[in-house]
mmCIF file of C-alpha atoms in Angstrom:
data_model
loop_
_atom_site.group_PDB
_atom_site.id
_atom_site.type_symbol
_atom_site.label_atom_id
_atom_site.label_comp_id
_atom_site.label_asym_id
_atom_site.label_seq_id
_atom_site.Cartn_x
_atom_site.Cartn_y
_atom_site.Cartn_z
ATOM 1 C CA MET A 1 256.293 40.370 59.341
ATOM 2 C CA ALA A 2 252.557 40.603 59.964
ATOM 3 C CA GLN A 3 252.006 41.960 56.476
ATOM 4 C CA GLU A 4 254.120 39.188 54.936
ATOM 5 C CA SER A 5 252.231 36.475 56.868
ATOM 6 C CA LYS A 6 248.961 38.098 55.869
ATOM 7 C CA MET A 7 250.010 38.135 52.227
ATOM 8 C CA ASP A 8 251.072 34.482 52.416
ATOM 9 C CA PHE A 9 247.750 33.611 54.007
ATOM 10 C CA SER A 10 245.817 35.414 51.270
ATOM 11 C CA GLU A 11 247.888 33.731 48.537
ATOM 12 C CA ASP A 12 247.324 30.331 50.139
ATOM 13 C CA GLY A 13 243.612 31.093 50.304
ATOM 14 C CA LYS A 14 243.547 31.991 46.621
ATOM 15 C CA LYS A 15 245.331 28.757 45.759
ATOM 16 C CA GLU A 16 242.847 26.772 47.844
ATOM 17 C CA ASP A 17 239.946 28.594 46.178
ATOM 18 C CA ALA A 18 241.422 27.882 42.763
ATOM 19 C CA ASN A 19 241.873 24.217 43.637
ATOM 20 C CA ASP A 20 238.323 24.046 44.968
ATOM 21 C CA SER A 21 237.075 25.687 41.784
ATOM 22 C CA MET A 22 239.011 23.222 39.609
ATOM 23 C CA ASN A 23 237.687 20.285 41.630
ATOM 24 C CA LEU A 24 234.184 21.659 41.348
ATOM 25 C CA ASN A 25 234.511 22.097 37.582
ATOM 26 C CA HIS A 26 235.944 18.592 37.286
ATOM 27 C CA SER A 27 233.086 17.130 39.310
ATOM 28 C CA LEU A 28 230.589 19.051 37.184
ATOM 29 C CA ASP A 29 232.222 17.717 34.021
ATOM 30 C CA MET A 30 232.111 14.210 35.412
ATOM 31 C CA HIS A 31 228.466 14.720 36.332
ATOM 32 C CA LYS A 32 227.694 15.944 32.809
ATOM 33 C CA GLU A 33 229.493 12.980 31.242
ATOM 34 C CA ASN A 34 227.714 10.529 33.544
ATOM 35 C CA LYS A 35 224.409 12.223 32.789
ATOM 36 C CA LEU A 36 225.190 12.073 29.076
ATOM 37 C CA GLU A 37 226.005 8.373 29.261
ATOM 38 C CA SER A 38 222.875 7.627 31.275
ATOM 39 C CA ASN A 39 220.738 9.657 28.863
ATOM 40 C CA LEU A 40 222.414 7.943 25.920
ATOM 41 C CA GLU A 41 221.769 4.497 27.356
ATOM 42 C CA HIS A 42 218.173 5.484 28.079
ATOM 43 C CA ILE A 43 217.686 6.787 24.571
ATOM 44 C CA LEU A 44 219.318 3.897 22.740
ATOM 45 C CA ASP A 45 217.905 0.943 24.667
ATOM 46 C CA TYR A 46 215.161 0.308 22.115
ATOM 47 C CA LYS A 47 215.481 -3.461 22.496
ATOM 48 C CA GLU A 48 213.925 -3.188 25.961
ATOM 49 C CA THR A 49 210.734 -1.543 24.732
ATOM 50 C CA PRO A 50 207.535 -3.623 25.085
ATOM 51 C CA LEU A 51 206.793 -3.549 21.353
ATOM 52 C CA PHE A 52 210.247 -4.806 20.332
ATOM 53 C CA LYS A 53 210.035 -7.640 22.855
ATOM 54 C CA THR A 54 206.664 -8.573 21.396
ATOM 55 C CA VAL A 55 207.870 -8.711 17.774
ATOM 56 C CA LYS A 56 211.254 -10.189 18.684
ATOM 57 C CA PRO A 57 210.712 -13.580 16.943
ATOM 58 C CA LEU A 58 210.850 -11.956 13.517
ATOM 59 C CA PHE A 59 213.968 -9.937 14.315
ATOM 60 C CA LEU A 60 215.728 -12.965 15.815
ATOM 61 C CA SER A 61 215.019 -14.897 12.613
ATOM 62 C CA MET A 62 216.372 -12.013 10.544
ATOM 63 C CA LYS A 63 219.444 -11.809 12.772
ATOM 64 C CA LEU A 64 220.076 -15.523 12.212
ATOM 65 C CA VAL A 65 220.508 -14.921 8.463
ATOM 66 C CA GLY A 66 222.310 -11.574 8.717
ATOM 67 C CA LEU A 67 219.360 -9.296 7.866
ATOM 68 C CA TYR A 68 219.302 -7.640 11.286
ATOM 69 C CA HIS A 69 222.089 -6.794 13.677
ATOM 70 C CA THR A 70 222.314 -5.305 17.125
ATOM 71 C CA ASN A 71 224.741 -2.527 17.848
ATOM 72 C CA LYS A 72 225.537 -0.002 20.519
ATOM 73 C CA LEU A 73 225.328 3.544 19.288
ATOM 74 C CA GLN A 74 227.842 6.003 20.727
ATOM 75 C CA HIS A 75 228.235 9.766 20.826
ATOM 76 C CA ARG A 76 231.088 11.243 18.864
ATOM 77 C CA ASN A 77 232.098 13.646 21.630
ATOM 78 C CA SER A 78 231.159 13.864 25.296
ATOM 79 C CA ASN A 79 231.059 17.631 25.597
ATOM 80 C CA GLY A 80 227.750 18.904 26.877
ATOM 81 C CA SER A 81 224.893 17.344 28.766
ATOM 82 C CA LYS A 82 222.494 16.898 25.852
ATOM 83 C CA VAL A 83 222.635 14.053 23.376
ATOM 84 C CA ASN A 84 222.748 15.124 19.749
ATOM 85 C CA LYS A 85 221.047 12.333 17.841
ATOM 86 C CA GLN A 86 222.626 13.439 14.582
ATOM 87 C CA LYS A 87 226.109 12.680 15.986
ATOM 88 C CA LEU A 88 225.423 9.100 16.964
ATOM 89 C CA PHE A 89 227.320 6.306 15.281
ATOM 90 C CA ALA A 90 227.201 2.531 15.601
ATOM 91 C CA ARG A 91 229.911 0.518 17.279
ATOM 92 C CA PHE A 92 231.141 -2.367 15.133
ATOM 93 C CA THR A 93 229.817 -5.673 16.525
ATOM 94 C CA ILE A 94 229.936 -9.350 15.573
ATOM 95 C CA SER A 95 226.367 -9.290 14.290
ATOM 96 C CA SER A 96 227.029 -6.212 12.144
ATOM 97 C CA ALA A 97 230.143 -7.919 10.734
ATOM 98 C CA TYR A 98 228.001 -10.950 9.912
ATOM 99 C CA SER A 99 225.512 -8.696 8.089
ATOM 100 C CA ILE A 100 228.329 -7.139 6.062
ATOM 101 C CA PHE A 101 229.631 -10.617 5.245
ATOM 102 C CA VAL A 102 226.196 -11.614 3.923
ATOM 103 C CA ILE A 103 226.101 -8.470 1.752
ATOM 104 C CA ILE A 104 229.537 -9.316 0.326
ATOM 105 C CA VAL A 105 228.445 -12.896 -0.434
ATOM 106 C CA LEU A 106 225.299 -11.698 -2.206
ATOM 107 C CA SER A 107 227.340 -9.149 -4.169
ATOM 108 C CA VAL A 108 229.819 -11.798 -5.367
ATOM 109 C CA ASN A 109 226.902 -14.079 -6.201
ATOM 110 C CA LEU A 110 225.387 -11.352 -8.384
ATOM 111 C CA LEU A 111 228.676 -10.665 -10.166
ATOM 112 C CA ARG A 112 229.253 -14.325 -11.016
ATOM 113 C CA LEU A 113 226.148 -14.277 -13.243
ATOM 114 C CA ILE A 114 228.362 -12.759 -15.939
ATOM 115 C CA TRP A 115 229.350 -16.368 -16.803
ATOM 116 C CA VAL A 116 225.714 -17.471 -17.000
ATOM 117 C CA PHE A 117 224.765 -15.560 -20.141
ATOM 118 C CA ASP A 118 225.625 -16.731 -23.621
ATOM 119 C CA SER A 119 225.768 -14.538 -26.718
ATOM 120 C CA ASN A 120 223.923 -17.183 -28.759
ATOM 121 C CA GLU A 121 220.865 -17.261 -26.481
ATOM 122 C CA SER A 122 217.459 -16.027 -27.619
ATOM 123 C CA LEU A 123 214.204 -15.205 -25.868
ATOM 124 C CA GLU A 124 212.795 -18.640 -26.686
ATOM 125 C CA ASN A 125 215.796 -20.442 -25.153
ATOM 126 C CA GLY A 126 215.419 -19.074 -21.623
ATOM 127 C CA LEU A 127 217.063 -15.651 -21.866
ATOM 128 C CA LEU A 128 214.126 -13.950 -20.133
ATOM 129 C CA PHE A 129 214.251 -16.503 -17.315
ATOM 130 C CA LYS A 130 217.937 -15.753 -16.780
ATOM 131 C CA LEU A 131 217.193 -12.024 -16.734
ATOM 132 C CA SER A 132 214.476 -12.537 -14.135
ATOM 133 C CA PHE A 133 216.925 -14.694 -12.146
ATOM 134 C CA THR A 134 219.433 -11.830 -12.244
ATOM 135 C CA ASN A 135 216.767 -9.345 -11.156
ATOM 136 C CA TRP A 136 215.894 -11.607 -8.247
ATOM 137 C CA TYR A 137 219.513 -11.727 -7.075
ATOM 138 C CA LEU A 138 219.692 -7.940 -7.394
ATOM 139 C CA LEU A 139 216.562 -7.546 -5.254
ATOM 140 C CA CYS A 140 218.023 -9.851 -2.595
ATOM 141 C CA LEU A 141 221.196 -7.750 -2.445
ATOM 142 C CA ILE A 142 219.253 -4.469 -2.214
ATOM 143 C CA ASN A 143 217.063 -5.901 0.549
ATOM 144 C CA ALA A 144 220.125 -7.012 2.530
ATOM 145 C CA ILE A 145 221.659 -3.534 2.235
ATOM 146 C CA ALA A 146 218.355 -1.877 3.201
ATOM 147 C CA CYS A 147 218.048 -4.107 6.286
ATOM 148 C CA TYR A 148 221.623 -3.329 7.314
ATOM 149 C CA LEU A 149 221.041 0.421 7.026
ATOM 150 C CA GLY A 150 217.745 0.125 8.878
ATOM 151 C CA ALA A 151 219.460 -1.402 11.914
ATOM 152 C CA ALA A 152 222.610 0.768 11.737
ATOM 153 C CA ARG A 153 220.970 4.186 11.466
ATOM 154 C CA TYR A 154 219.514 5.634 14.649
ATOM 155 C CA HIS A 155 216.532 7.333 12.972
ATOM 156 C CA ASN A 156 215.338 4.053 11.412
ATOM 157 C CA ILE A 157 214.590 0.969 13.516
ATOM 158 C CA PRO A 158 215.904 2.266 16.908
ATOM 159 C CA GLU A 159 213.986 5.536 16.862
ATOM 160 C CA PHE A 160 210.845 3.854 15.495
ATOM 161 C CA PHE A 161 210.524 1.628 18.578
ATOM 162 C CA LEU A 162 211.527 4.421 20.952
ATOM 163 C CA LYS A 163 208.952 6.825 19.515
ATOM 164 C CA TRP A 164 206.339 4.095 19.735
ATOM 165 C CA ASN A 165 207.288 3.592 23.383
ATOM 166 C CA GLU A 166 206.752 7.313 24.021
ATOM 167 C CA ILE A 167 203.215 7.064 22.658
ATOM 168 C CA CYS A 168 202.391 3.721 24.344
ATOM 169 C CA PRO A 169 204.726 3.153 27.323
ATOM 170 C CA LYS A 170 202.547 0.257 28.464
ATOM 171 C CA MET A 171 200.891 -1.932 25.878
ATOM 172 C CA GLU A 172 197.295 -2.886 26.538
ATOM 173 C CA PRO A 173 196.595 -6.645 26.663
ATOM 174 C CA LYS A 174 194.639 -6.529 23.396
ATOM 175 C CA CYS A 175 197.435 -4.654 21.584
ATOM 176 C CA HIS A 176 200.073 -6.972 23.048
ATOM 177 C CA THR A 177 198.145 -10.062 21.930
ATOM 178 C CA TYR A 178 197.571 -8.588 18.468
ATOM 179 C CA ALA A 179 201.247 -7.688 17.966
ATOM 180 C CA ARG A 180 202.467 -11.040 19.311
ATOM 181 C CA ASN A 181 200.109 -13.053 17.107
ATOM 182 C CA LYS A 182 201.017 -11.025 14.019
ATOM 183 C CA SER A 183 204.727 -11.435 14.763
ATOM 184 C CA ILE A 184 204.498 -15.208 15.235
ATOM 185 C CA LEU A 185 202.298 -15.638 12.158
ATOM 186 C CA THR A 186 204.588 -13.490 10.003
ATOM 187 C CA THR A 187 207.702 -15.347 11.168
ATOM 188 C CA PHE A 188 206.086 -18.720 10.485
ATOM 189 C CA LEU A 189 204.919 -17.712 6.996
ATOM 190 C CA CYS A 190 208.358 -16.289 6.135
ATOM 191 C CA TRP A 191 210.129 -19.508 7.123
ATOM 192 C CA PHE A 192 207.474 -21.533 5.315
ATOM 193 C CA GLY A 193 208.177 -19.560 2.121
ATOM 194 C CA VAL A 194 211.923 -20.066 2.573
ATOM 195 C CA PHE A 195 211.486 -23.837 2.973
ATOM 196 C CA ILE A 196 209.274 -24.031 -0.124
ATOM 197 C CA ASN A 197 211.797 -22.098 -2.219
ATOM 198 C CA MET A 198 214.735 -24.094 -0.859
ATOM 199 C CA GLY A 199 212.933 -27.390 -1.426
ATOM 200 C CA THR A 200 212.372 -26.484 -5.060
ATOM 201 C CA SER A 201 216.008 -25.397 -5.419
ATOM 202 C CA ILE A 202 217.415 -28.551 -3.789
ATOM 203 C CA TYR A 203 215.382 -30.809 -6.032
ATOM 204 C CA SER A 204 216.253 -28.805 -9.162
ATOM 205 C CA VAL A 205 219.993 -28.678 -8.428
ATOM 206 C CA LEU A 206 220.692 -32.128 -6.989
ATOM 207 C CA PHE A 207 218.229 -34.322 -8.860
ATOM 208 C CA THR A 208 217.866 -32.577 -12.230
ATOM 209 C CA ASN A 209 220.066 -30.581 -14.591
ATOM 210 C CA VAL A 210 217.620 -27.679 -14.946
ATOM 211 C CA LEU A 211 219.815 -25.185 -13.097
ATOM 212 C CA ASN A 212 223.194 -26.420 -14.317
ATOM 213 C CA ASN A 213 223.508 -23.378 -16.570
ATOM 214 C CA TYR A 214 223.096 -21.083 -13.529
ATOM 215 C CA LEU A 215 226.147 -22.357 -11.658
ATOM 216 C CA GLY A 216 228.675 -20.272 -13.599
ATOM 217 C CA PRO A 217 231.613 -20.006 -13.761
ATOM 218 C CA PHE A 218 231.383 -23.751 -12.986
ATOM 219 C CA THR A 219 229.972 -26.087 -15.623
ATOM 220 C CA ASP A 220 229.454 -29.814 -16.033
ATOM 221 C CA ASN A 221 232.791 -29.873 -17.904
ATOM 222 C CA ASN A 222 234.544 -29.628 -14.545
ATOM 223 C CA SER A 223 235.249 -32.697 -12.471
ATOM 224 C CA GLU A 224 232.343 -34.258 -10.600
ATOM 225 C CA ILE A 225 233.704 -33.253 -7.189
ATOM 226 C CA VAL A 226 234.225 -29.614 -8.187
ATOM 227 C CA PHE A 227 230.807 -29.434 -9.817
ATOM 228 C CA TYR A 228 229.123 -31.048 -6.800
ATOM 229 C CA VAL A 229 230.840 -28.582 -4.434
ATOM 230 C CA ALA A 230 229.625 -25.750 -6.692
ATOM 231 C CA LYS A 231 226.072 -27.064 -6.332
ATOM 232 C CA ILE A 232 226.365 -27.162 -2.536
ATOM 233 C CA LEU A 233 227.719 -23.597 -2.463
ATOM 234 C CA PHE A 234 224.895 -22.519 -4.756
ATOM 235 C CA LEU A 235 222.321 -23.966 -2.346
ATOM 236 C CA ILE A 236 223.957 -22.378 0.702
ATOM 237 C CA ILE A 237 223.971 -18.977 -0.969
ATOM 238 C CA ASN A 238 220.398 -19.582 -2.035
ATOM 239 C CA ILE A 239 219.397 -19.802 1.640
ATOM 240 C CA TYR A 240 220.563 -16.219 2.174
ATOM 241 C CA CYS A 241 218.929 -15.132 -1.092
ATOM 242 C CA SER A 242 215.608 -16.699 -0.112
ATOM 243 C CA THR A 243 215.581 -15.076 3.314
ATOM 244 C CA ALA A 244 216.673 -11.703 1.892
ATOM 245 C CA TRP A 245 213.803 -11.969 -0.574
ATOM 246 C CA ILE A 246 211.047 -12.999 1.864
ATOM 247 C CA PHE A 247 211.788 -11.518 5.307
ATOM 248 C CA PRO A 248 211.825 -7.814 4.304
ATOM 249 C CA SER A 249 208.339 -8.225 2.850
ATOM 250 C CA GLY A 250 207.294 -9.904 6.096
ATOM 251 C CA LEU A 251 208.732 -6.997 8.083
ATOM 252 C CA THR A 252 206.872 -4.545 5.833
ATOM 253 C CA TYR A 253 203.628 -6.396 6.445
ATOM 254 C CA LEU A 254 204.144 -6.578 10.224
ATOM 255 C CA ILE A 255 205.050 -2.897 10.671
ATOM 256 C CA SER A 256 202.199 -1.831 8.389
ATOM 257 C CA MET A 257 199.649 -3.891 10.326
ATOM 258 C CA LEU A 258 200.857 -2.429 13.624
ATOM 259 C CA LEU A 259 200.487 1.107 12.250
ATOM 260 C CA VAL A 260 197.041 0.283 10.859
ATOM 261 C CA LYS A 261 196.009 -1.032 14.277
ATOM 262 C CA GLU A 262 197.315 2.100 15.987
ATOM 263 C CA PHE A 263 195.487 4.437 13.591
ATOM 264 C CA THR A 264 192.307 2.354 13.868
ATOM 265 C CA THR A 265 192.404 2.544 17.661
ATOM 266 C CA PHE A 266 192.959 6.294 17.437
ATOM 267 C CA ASN A 267 189.933 6.679 15.137
ATOM 268 C CA GLU A 268 187.726 4.598 17.421
ATOM 269 C CA ASN A 269 188.666 6.614 20.508
ATOM 270 C CA LEU A 270 188.064 9.864 18.671
ATOM 271 C CA LYS A 271 184.629 8.735 17.476
ATOM 272 C CA LYS A 272 183.655 7.627 20.985
ATOM 273 C CA ASP A 273 184.526 11.023 22.414
ATOM 274 C CA PHE A 274 182.611 12.827 19.686
ATOM 275 C CA ASN A 275 179.569 10.594 20.123
ATOM 276 C CA TYR A 276 179.643 11.143 23.865
ATOM 277 C CA ASN A 277 180.246 14.883 23.661
ATOM 278 C CA TYR A 278 179.828 16.754 20.392
ATOM 279 C CA ARG A 279 181.846 19.702 21.689
ATOM 280 C CA LEU A 280 185.250 18.546 22.853
ATOM 281 C CA CYS A 281 187.293 20.858 25.011
ATOM 282 C CA ALA A 282 190.420 22.456 23.627
ATOM 283 C CA PHE A 283 192.604 20.277 25.862
ATOM 284 C CA LYS A 284 191.245 17.026 24.416
ATOM 285 C CA LEU A 285 191.444 18.291 20.859
ATOM 286 C CA GLU A 286 195.065 19.285 21.369
ATOM 287 C CA LYS A 287 195.796 15.895 22.917
ATOM 288 C CA TYR A 288 194.278 14.102 19.914
ATOM 289 C CA ARG A 289 196.208 16.356 17.552
ATOM 290 C CA GLN A 290 199.497 15.572 19.256
ATOM 291 C CA THR A 291 198.739 11.839 19.285
ATOM 292 C CA HIS A 292 197.893 11.872 15.583
ATOM 293 C CA GLN A 293 201.068 13.804 14.814
ATOM 294 C CA ALA A 294 203.133 11.324 16.842
ATOM 295 C CA ILE A 295 201.650 8.341 14.977
ATOM 296 C CA CYS A 296 202.347 10.085 11.669
ATOM 297 C CA THR A 297 205.946 10.531 12.842
ATOM 298 C CA LEU A 298 206.070 6.783 13.481
ATOM 299 C CA THR A 299 204.918 6.219 9.914
ATOM 300 C CA GLY A 300 207.750 8.453 8.721
ATOM 301 C CA HIS A 301 210.343 6.460 10.676
ATOM 302 C CA ALA A 302 208.936 3.210 9.281
ATOM 303 C CA ASP A 303 209.143 4.634 5.781
ATOM 304 C CA ASP A 304 212.801 5.558 6.389
ATOM 305 C CA PHE A 305 213.893 1.920 6.621
ATOM 306 C CA LEU A 306 211.262 0.334 4.364
ATOM 307 C CA ASN A 307 211.249 2.704 1.372
ATOM 308 C CA ILE A 308 214.382 1.202 -0.242
ATOM 309 C CA HIS A 309 212.960 -2.301 -0.052
ATOM 310 C CA PHE A 310 209.530 -1.187 -1.233
ATOM 311 C CA ALA A 311 210.844 0.685 -4.270
ATOM 312 C CA ALA A 312 213.197 -2.132 -5.310
ATOM 313 C CA ALA A 313 210.581 -4.840 -4.685
ATOM 314 C CA PHE A 314 207.924 -3.021 -6.712
ATOM 315 C CA LEU A 315 210.175 -2.498 -9.732
ATOM 316 C CA VAL A 316 211.782 -5.957 -9.708
ATOM 317 C CA HIS A 317 208.557 -7.868 -9.058
ATOM 318 C CA MET A 318 206.719 -6.015 -11.810
ATOM 319 C CA ALA A 319 209.560 -6.680 -14.273
ATOM 320 C CA ASN A 320 209.929 -10.318 -13.237
ATOM 321 C CA PHE A 321 206.203 -11.011 -13.397
ATOM 322 C CA THR A 322 206.076 -9.661 -16.940
ATOM 323 C CA MET A 323 209.208 -11.502 -18.110
ATOM 324 C CA LEU A 324 208.266 -14.822 -16.499
ATOM 325 C CA LEU A 325 204.762 -14.742 -17.912
ATOM 326 C CA TYR A 326 206.017 -13.880 -21.405
ATOM 327 C CA SER A 327 208.825 -16.448 -21.209
ATOM 328 C CA MET A 328 206.342 -19.116 -20.153
ATOM 329 C CA MET A 329 204.188 -18.306 -23.186
ATOM 330 C CA ILE A 330 206.972 -18.436 -25.780
ATOM 331 C CA THR A 331 209.124 -21.289 -24.410
ATOM 332 C CA LYS A 332 208.845 -24.366 -26.610
ATOM 333 C CA ASP A 333 207.931 -27.835 -25.272
ATOM 334 C CA LEU A 334 207.416 -26.539 -21.759
ATOM 335 C CA THR A 335 204.910 -29.268 -20.920
ATOM 336 C CA SER A 336 207.535 -31.943 -21.593
ATOM 337 C CA LEU A 337 209.562 -30.670 -18.606
ATOM 338 C CA PRO A 338 207.288 -30.806 -15.529
ATOM 339 C CA ILE A 339 209.907 -29.443 -13.145
ATOM 340 C CA VAL A 340 210.514 -26.389 -15.351
ATOM 341 C CA LEU A 341 206.774 -25.778 -15.666
ATOM 342 C CA PHE A 342 206.438 -26.118 -11.890
ATOM 343 C CA MET A 343 209.273 -23.602 -11.337
ATOM 344 C CA TYR A 344 207.615 -21.119 -13.668
ATOM 345 C CA ILE A 345 204.295 -21.438 -11.841
ATOM 346 C CA VAL A 346 205.908 -21.142 -8.390
ATOM 347 C CA TRP A 347 207.929 -18.074 -9.379
ATOM 348 C CA ILE A 348 204.994 -16.310 -11.031
ATOM 349 C CA VAL A 349 202.686 -16.975 -8.077
ATOM 350 C CA ALA A 350 205.362 -15.993 -5.526
ATOM 351 C CA THR A 351 206.171 -12.791 -7.418
ATOM 352 C CA ALA A 352 202.497 -11.822 -7.552
ATOM 353 C CA VAL A 353 202.007 -12.650 -3.844
ATOM 354 C CA PHE A 354 204.980 -10.597 -2.596
ATOM 355 C CA LEU A 355 204.103 -7.715 -4.889
ATOM 356 C CA GLY A 356 200.576 -7.807 -3.482
ATOM 357 C CA ILE A 357 201.818 -7.923 0.132
ATOM 358 C CA ASP A 358 203.940 -4.803 -0.298
ATOM 359 C CA LEU A 359 201.255 -2.885 -2.210
ATOM 360 C CA VAL A 360 198.368 -3.829 0.097
ATOM 361 C CA SER A 361 200.417 -3.006 3.207
ATOM 362 C CA ALA A 362 201.298 0.458 1.903
ATOM 363 C CA CYS A 363 197.737 1.120 0.688
ATOM 364 C CA LEU A 364 196.219 0.148 4.049
ATOM 365 C CA VAL A 365 198.505 2.531 5.934
ATOM 366 C CA ASN A 366 197.713 5.384 3.536
ATOM 367 C CA TYR A 367 193.996 4.631 3.821
ATOM 368 C CA VAL A 368 193.868 4.772 7.610
ATOM 369 C CA VAL A 369 196.109 7.870 7.687
ATOM 370 C CA CYS A 370 193.703 9.730 5.380
ATOM 371 C CA LYS A 371 190.747 8.434 7.356
ATOM 372 C CA ALA A 372 192.174 9.532 10.710
#
């Protein structure tokens, strides 16, 4: 009997140990999952970084027209305590759905231009202007897609601001003022460009017949109500086209100026240390090397979400500038139509300005990187 009770006691003890072990493993798993979620939230909360809060006016404006969306990135599986950034994916949100809707609208708007072209048209009768118009719509669609990918992918906009926060956890007052002023100025200039373009479009569509041939598949042969509704839809879509054309260039300028400022500050600090002490210790040299490498990494992240826009903008603006200038030279009786002449001048100047903004921004960043 004693042996049987002893055996029962030992079996009960093993069961209790097994239960304790299972509870311990379960609590450890729960701790790992909680740690994973806390690490994930810490990693992905880029909207709380000081730099993003400073440049928020531009991103709020882009979000208003579907060029930027907020999302919550999640991990595909919760096994393990470390977050694998390559396995992060974006949760579908209302703002991301709005961005996709804008992309669909711009895609349909580009496809409808099939009805705009006529087989009997020649270069002198505005064919080049229609081609440049098509190129412009194509650029707007590419910019919208590039902006969507920039916000959806973790290694683009989110990681850019998080890496910046690792380098500068607390922004100095001068840097904060510089970034805030640049953000406000860029946002104001972008909206100013949108209003100028929309004002020209509203006058051309509602008060003249200059753009009647660009409303396909609708023509003036339709009823007045249908044709008027087509004009209103054209103007509404043109709002999204104008913002998709202008705001990505503004974002390129803003990010480039922030990187230029960061590299310039780095160069100034390095020169001060060398002027004060010609022989820097190995610790300081290694610190400067790591800082320079981190800023170069920031440049790489910026290039990840700006390279699509930059490549498309360079090609389209160069082609449009050439076609518009040549079309303006060969179009007959252009001076008899002041509004058409004005549109040509506005488009040529705007194309040259935005091409210059993208090129100068990229050249300035490359210059300070080589100088650093």
